[in-house]
Coordinates of C-alpha atoms in Angstrom, one line a residue:
M169 CA 10.7 144.0 84.6
T170 CA 8.2 143.0 87.7
I171 CA 6.7 145.9 89.6
E172 CA 3.9 145.7 92.4
I173 CA 1.4 148.9 92.3
N174 CA -0.3 150.2 95.4
K175 CA -3.0 152.6 95.6
I176 CA -2.1 155.1 98.5
A177 CA -4.9 157.8 98.4
H178 CA -7.9 158.6 96.7
L179 CA -8.1 162.5 96.6
T180 CA -11.8 164.3 96.6
G181 CA -12.7 167.8 96.6
H182 CA -12.9 169.3 93.0
Q183 CA -16.2 169.8 91.5
A184 CA -15.2 169.2 87.8
A185 CA -12.7 167.5 85.4
I186 CA -9.0 167.9 86.6
Y187 CA -6.9 169.1 83.9
A188 CA -3.6 169.9 85.5
L189 CA -1.2 169.2 88.2
A190 CA 2.0 170.6 89.7
P191 CA 4.7 170.5 91.9
G192 CA 4.1 172.3 95.1
T193 CA 5.8 174.5 97.6
Q194 CA 7.5 171.8 99.1
D195 CA 8.3 168.2 97.6
H196 CA 5.6 166.9 99.9
F197 CA 2.7 169.4 98.3
I198 CA 1.4 169.4 95.0
F199 CA -1.3 171.9 93.2
S200 CA -4.4 170.8 91.2
G201 CA -6.3 173.2 89.2
S202 CA -9.8 172.3 87.3
V203 CA -13.0 173.2 85.2
D204 CA -14.2 173.9 88.5
C205 CA -11.9 177.4 88.6
L206 CA -10.0 176.5 91.7
V207 CA -6.4 175.9 92.3
V208 CA -6.0 173.0 95.2
Q209 CA -2.9 172.4 97.6
W210 CA -2.8 168.4 98.7
N211 CA -0.3 167.5 101.4
L212 CA 1.1 163.9 100.1
Q213 CA 1.8 163.0 104.1
T214 CA -1.7 163.6 105.2
Y215 CA -3.0 162.3 101.4
Q216 CA -5.7 165.3 102.1
Y217 CA -6.9 168.6 101.0
D218 CA -4.3 171.5 102.3
K219 CA -6.3 174.5 101.4
I220 CA -7.3 176.5 98.1
I221 CA -4.6 178.6 96.5
G222 CA -7.0 180.8 94.6
R223 CA -10.5 181.0 92.7
F224 CA -10.8 181.9 89.2
A225 CA -13.5 183.4 87.0
T226 CA -12.6 181.1 84.1
P227 CA -12.2 176.7 83.8
L228 CA -8.5 176.4 84.2
Y229 CA -6.5 173.8 81.4
A230 CA -3.1 174.9 82.7
I231 CA -1.3 175.5 85.9
C232 CA 2.4 176.3 86.5
H233 CA 4.3 176.5 89.7
I234 CA 8.0 178.5 89.6
R235 CA 9.5 177.4 92.4
E236 CA 12.4 179.5 92.2
K237 CA 10.2 182.8 92.4
Q238 CA 7.4 181.1 94.3
W239 CA 5.2 181.9 91.2
L240 CA 2.1 180.3 90.5
L241 CA 0.9 180.6 87.0
T242 CA -2.9 179.4 85.5
G243 CA -4.0 179.1 82.1
G244 CA -7.9 179.5 81.7
S245 CA -10.6 179.1 78.7
D246 CA -10.3 182.8 78.4
G247 CA -6.7 182.9 77.0
T248 CA -5.3 184.8 79.7
V249 CA -2.4 183.7 82.2
H250 CA -2.7 184.8 85.9
I251 CA 0.9 185.1 88.3
M252 CA 0.3 184.8 91.7
D253 CA 3.1 185.4 94.4
L254 CA 2.2 183.0 96.0
E255 CA 4.5 184.1 99.2
N256 CA 2.4 187.0 99.3
N257 CA -0.7 185.4 97.7
Q258 CA -1.6 188.1 95.4
E259 CA -1.8 188.4 91.6
I260 CA 1.1 190.2 90.1
K261 CA 0.4 190.2 86.0
T262 CA -1.9 188.9 83.8
L263 CA -0.7 187.9 80.6
D264 CA -3.1 187.9 77.4
S265 CA -1.3 187.0 74.2
H266 CA -3.8 184.1 74.0
S267 CA -7.2 184.6 72.0
A268 CA -8.1 180.9 73.5
Q269 CA -7.8 178.2 76.0
V270 CA -4.5 178.0 77.2
F271 CA -3.1 174.3 77.4
N272 CA 0.0 174.2 78.5
I273 CA 2.4 176.3 80.7
S274 CA 6.0 175.9 80.8
Y275 CA 9.1 177.6 82.1
S276 CA 12.9 177.1 81.2
I277 CA 15.6 178.4 83.9
Q278 CA 18.3 177.9 81.1
T279 CA 16.5 181.1 79.2
N280 CA 14.7 182.5 81.5
S281 CA 11.6 182.4 80.2
I282 CA 7.9 181.8 80.4
Y283 CA 5.9 179.6 77.7
T284 CA 2.3 179.6 77.3
L285 CA 0.3 177.4 74.0
G286 CA -3.1 178.2 72.9
G287 CA -6.0 176.9 71.2
D288 CA -5.4 179.9 68.9
G289 CA -2.5 177.4 67.4
I290 CA 0.4 180.3 69.3
L291 CA 3.3 180.0 70.9
A292 CA 3.9 183.0 73.7
V293 CA 7.2 183.7 75.3
Y294 CA 7.8 186.1 77.8
S295 CA 10.8 187.3 80.0
M296 CA 10.7 185.7 83.4
D297 CA 12.7 188.9 84.4
S298 CA 10.3 191.4 83.3
L299 CA 7.2 189.3 82.6
T300 CA 7.4 191.3 79.1
L301 CA 6.5 189.5 75.7
I302 CA 9.5 188.4 73.8
K303 CA 8.1 186.7 70.6
L304 CA 4.5 184.9 69.5
I305 CA 5.1 182.4 67.1
H306 CA 1.8 181.4 65.2
L307 CA 2.7 177.4 64.9
S308 CA -1.1 176.2 63.8
E309 CA -4.2 176.8 62.4
D310 CA -5.6 174.6 65.2
K311 CA -5.1 174.2 69.0
V312 CA -1.0 173.4 70.0
R313 CA -1.3 171.5 73.0
H314 CA 1.9 170.5 74.9
L315 CA 5.9 171.2 74.5
D316 CA 8.8 169.9 76.1
F317 CA 12.7 170.6 76.4
N318 CA 15.4 168.9 75.4
Y319 CA 18.3 170.5 77.2
K320 CA 21.1 168.0 75.6
T321 CA 20.5 169.1 72.1
S322 CA 18.6 172.7 72.7
E323 CA 15.5 172.1 71.0
I324 CA 12.0 172.4 72.1
A325 CA 9.2 169.8 70.7
I326 CA 5.8 170.9 70.4
T327 CA 2.7 169.1 69.7
S328 CA -0.4 170.4 67.4
G329 CA -4.3 169.9 66.8
K330 CA -3.3 169.2 63.2
G331 CA -1.3 165.9 64.5
N332 CA 2.2 168.1 63.8
I333 CA 4.7 167.8 66.0
H334 CA 7.3 171.2 65.7
I335 CA 11.0 171.0 66.6
L336 CA 12.2 174.8 67.8
D337 CA 15.7 176.0 68.6
L338 CA 15.8 176.3 72.3
N339 CA 17.4 179.5 72.3
T340 CA 16.6 181.2 68.9
L341 CA 13.4 180.0 68.9
L342 CA 13.9 179.4 65.1
K343 CA 12.0 176.4 63.5
K344 CA 14.1 173.5 62.9
M345 CA 11.5 170.8 62.0
V346 CA 8.2 170.0 61.3
F347 CA 7.1 166.9 60.8
P348 CA 3.2 164.5 60.8
G349 CA 3.6 162.5 64.2
H350 CA -0.1 161.2 64.4
Q351 CA -3.7 161.3 62.6
L352 CA -6.2 163.8 64.1
S353 CA -4.0 165.4 66.7
S354 CA -0.6 165.3 68.5
N355 CA -1.5 165.6 72.2
I356 CA 1.6 165.1 74.2
A357 CA 5.5 165.2 73.9
R358 CA 8.0 164.1 76.3
F359 CA 12.2 164.0 75.9
C360 CA 13.3 160.2 77.4
P361 CA 15.4 162.2 80.3
D362 CA 19.1 161.4 78.7
G363 CA 17.9 163.3 75.2
K364 CA 18.2 160.7 73.0
L365 CA 14.2 160.0 72.2
L366 CA 11.3 161.7 72.2
L367 CA 8.4 159.8 73.2
T368 CA 4.6 161.4 71.6
G369 CA 1.0 160.3 72.3
G370 CA -2.0 161.0 69.9
K371 CA -5.5 161.4 69.7
D372 CA -5.1 158.1 67.7
G373 CA -3.5 156.0 70.9
F374 CA -0.7 154.9 69.3
L375 CA 3.0 155.7 71.3
N376 CA 5.1 156.6 68.9
I377 CA 9.3 156.9 69.7
W378 CA 11.5 159.3 67.3
D379 CA 14.9 159.2 67.1
V380 CA 15.9 162.7 68.3
G381 CA 18.7 164.4 65.5
S382 CA 17.0 162.9 62.4
Y383 CA 13.4 162.3 64.3
E384 CA 12.9 159.1 62.1
L385 CA 10.0 157.0 63.5
I386 CA 11.7 154.1 65.5
T387 CA 8.6 152.2 66.6
S388 CA 5.1 153.0 67.0
I389 CA 2.9 151.4 69.5
Q390 CA -1.1 150.9 69.3
A391 CA -0.9 151.7 73.0
H392 CA -4.3 152.6 74.4
E393 CA -7.7 152.0 72.7
W394 CA -8.1 156.1 72.9
A395 CA -6.4 159.5 72.8
I396 CA -3.0 159.5 74.7
Y397 CA -3.0 162.9 77.1
D398 CA 0.1 162.4 79.0
I399 CA 3.8 160.8 79.4
V400 CA 6.0 161.0 82.6
Y401 CA 8.8 159.4 83.8
N402 CA 9.6 158.3 87.0
P403 CA 12.5 159.7 88.9
E404 CA 14.7 157.5 87.9
A405 CA 14.0 157.2 84.6
T406 CA 13.9 153.2 84.6
L407 CA 9.6 153.5 84.0
F408 CA 7.4 156.1 82.3
A409 CA 3.7 156.0 82.4
T410 CA 0.9 156.9 80.0
A411 CA -2.1 158.4 80.6
S412 CA -5.6 158.0 78.4
R413 CA -8.9 158.5 77.4
D414 CA -9.7 155.0 77.9
K415 CA -9.7 155.5 81.3
S416 CA -6.2 154.0 82.0
I417 CA -2.8 154.5 82.9
K418 CA -0.1 151.9 81.5
I419 CA 3.4 151.4 83.2
W420 CA 6.2 150.5 80.4
D421 CA 9.6 149.5 80.8
S422 CA 11.6 152.5 79.7
K423 CA 15.0 150.2 78.1
T424 CA 13.0 147.8 76.1
L425 CA 9.5 149.9 76.0
E426 CA 7.9 147.0 76.7
L427 CA 4.2 147.4 78.2
I428 CA 4.5 146.1 82.0
E429 CA 1.2 146.7 84.0
I430 CA -2.1 148.5 83.2
I431 CA -3.5 150.7 86.2
D432 CA -7.5 150.7 85.8
R433 CA -11.1 150.6 87.3
A434 CA -10.8 146.6 86.8
T435 CA -7.4 145.9 88.3
F436 CA -6.6 148.6 90.6
D437 CA -9.6 150.6 91.3
G438 CA -8.7 153.1 89.1
H439 CA -10.3 155.9 87.8
Q440 CA -14.1 155.7 86.6
F441 CA -13.3 158.4 83.0
S442 CA -10.6 159.8 81.0
V443 CA -7.2 160.1 82.9
N444 CA -6.0 163.9 81.6
K445 CA -2.8 164.4 83.5
L446 CA -0.2 162.5 85.4
M447 CA 3.3 163.4 87.7
W448 CA 6.1 161.0 88.8
S449 CA 6.6 163.2 92.5
T450 CA 10.2 162.7 94.1
A451 CA 8.2 162.1 97.1
N452 CA 7.8 158.6 97.7
D453 CA 8.5 158.0 94.2
Y454 CA 4.7 158.6 94.1
L455 CA 3.0 158.8 90.5
I456 CA -0.2 161.1 90.7
S457 CA -3.0 161.0 88.4
A458 CA -5.9 163.0 87.8
S459 CA -9.2 162.4 85.8
D460 CA -12.5 163.5 84.5
D461 CA -13.8 162.3 86.9
R462 CA -12.7 164.8 89.8
T463 CA -10.6 162.7 91.6
I464 CA -6.7 162.6 91.9
M465 CA -5.3 159.4 93.3
I466 CA -1.8 158.2 94.6
W467 CA 0.3 155.2 93.4
H468 CA 3.1 153.7 94.6
I469 CA 4.9 151.7 91.9
Q470 CA 7.9 149.6 93.3
I471 CA 10.3 147.7 90.9
I472 CA 10.7 144.1 92.3
S473 CA 12.5 142.6 89.7
T474 CA 14.5 143.0 86.2
A475 CA 15.0 140.4 84.0

C-alpha cells in the first residue's frame, strides 16, 4: 500500500502538554484537554481555535463528549470527573469515586453507562440516566489507563500499569480473563472494527496483536523506541496509527499489519516531543495528534495505491 501524507494545520494555544482529544458538537469541531486545566474547541474547517469550553482546578488527563446528551466529561489529576451540559454551559454533576488521576472516560449507549478508570486501579461504572454509581471494581494495585468495547463479543478490554490486560463481560462486568500484555505497563487497547483482533501497546514499545476469544498472541512487533500511548483506526478501517513517546506517529496497513510510513520531526515536520493522543476524524478523514509540545497537528492521509 502507498499513501500520501500532508500536514494540514498546526494548532497552538495550550500552555502545557495535551493528553486528551474528543469529537466536538459537530463533525468539524474537536475538543482538547490539557495539563493547563483548559478544554478548548477547535474548528477543522478554519483550522483555528474556536472557544474555551471550560477552565478547571486541576490538570486534565481525560475528556469525553457524549454527543447524544451534549455532555462533556473531564477527568483531572484529583480523581474527580466533572460533567458539563454544553447546551446550558453549566456543570450538572461531579463524580468522585477515584482517589487518584482519572486517565480514561468512556461511555456506551448499548449499556447506557459511563466508565472511568483511575490511577487508583479502579473501574467505576455509572448510570447515564441517573448519574449514580452502579459498580466499583478494583482491577489492579497500579493504575488502569484505557478501555475499549467489543460489541461483537460483548466484552471490554482494560489496560493496567502492571502490564496485564483485563477482559470483562460488557453486560455483567464479570471478569472473563486476565493475561500479561506487556512488560512494565500496558497503555492502550484497541479492538479492530470487525471485533476479531485486539491491538495493544505498552511501555515496552511493542505493538501486540491478540486473537479475540482465546486471546492468544498472534504477533508482537517492536513498533516504537519508547512507550506506545495510543492506537486508532481510520474510518474505513484500512489503516491504523500508533502514537509514541518517541515523538513519532506510525501508519500501518490494517490488513497486513505492515508499517507504511513514519511521521516525525525529520520527515513531515511532526511533533517535537511525546505524541500522547490520536483521533481519526470523520471530517475529511483527518488524523489528529496531540503532544507534550503543547500543540495539535492535523494530517490528511490518502491511500494512493494498493498492492
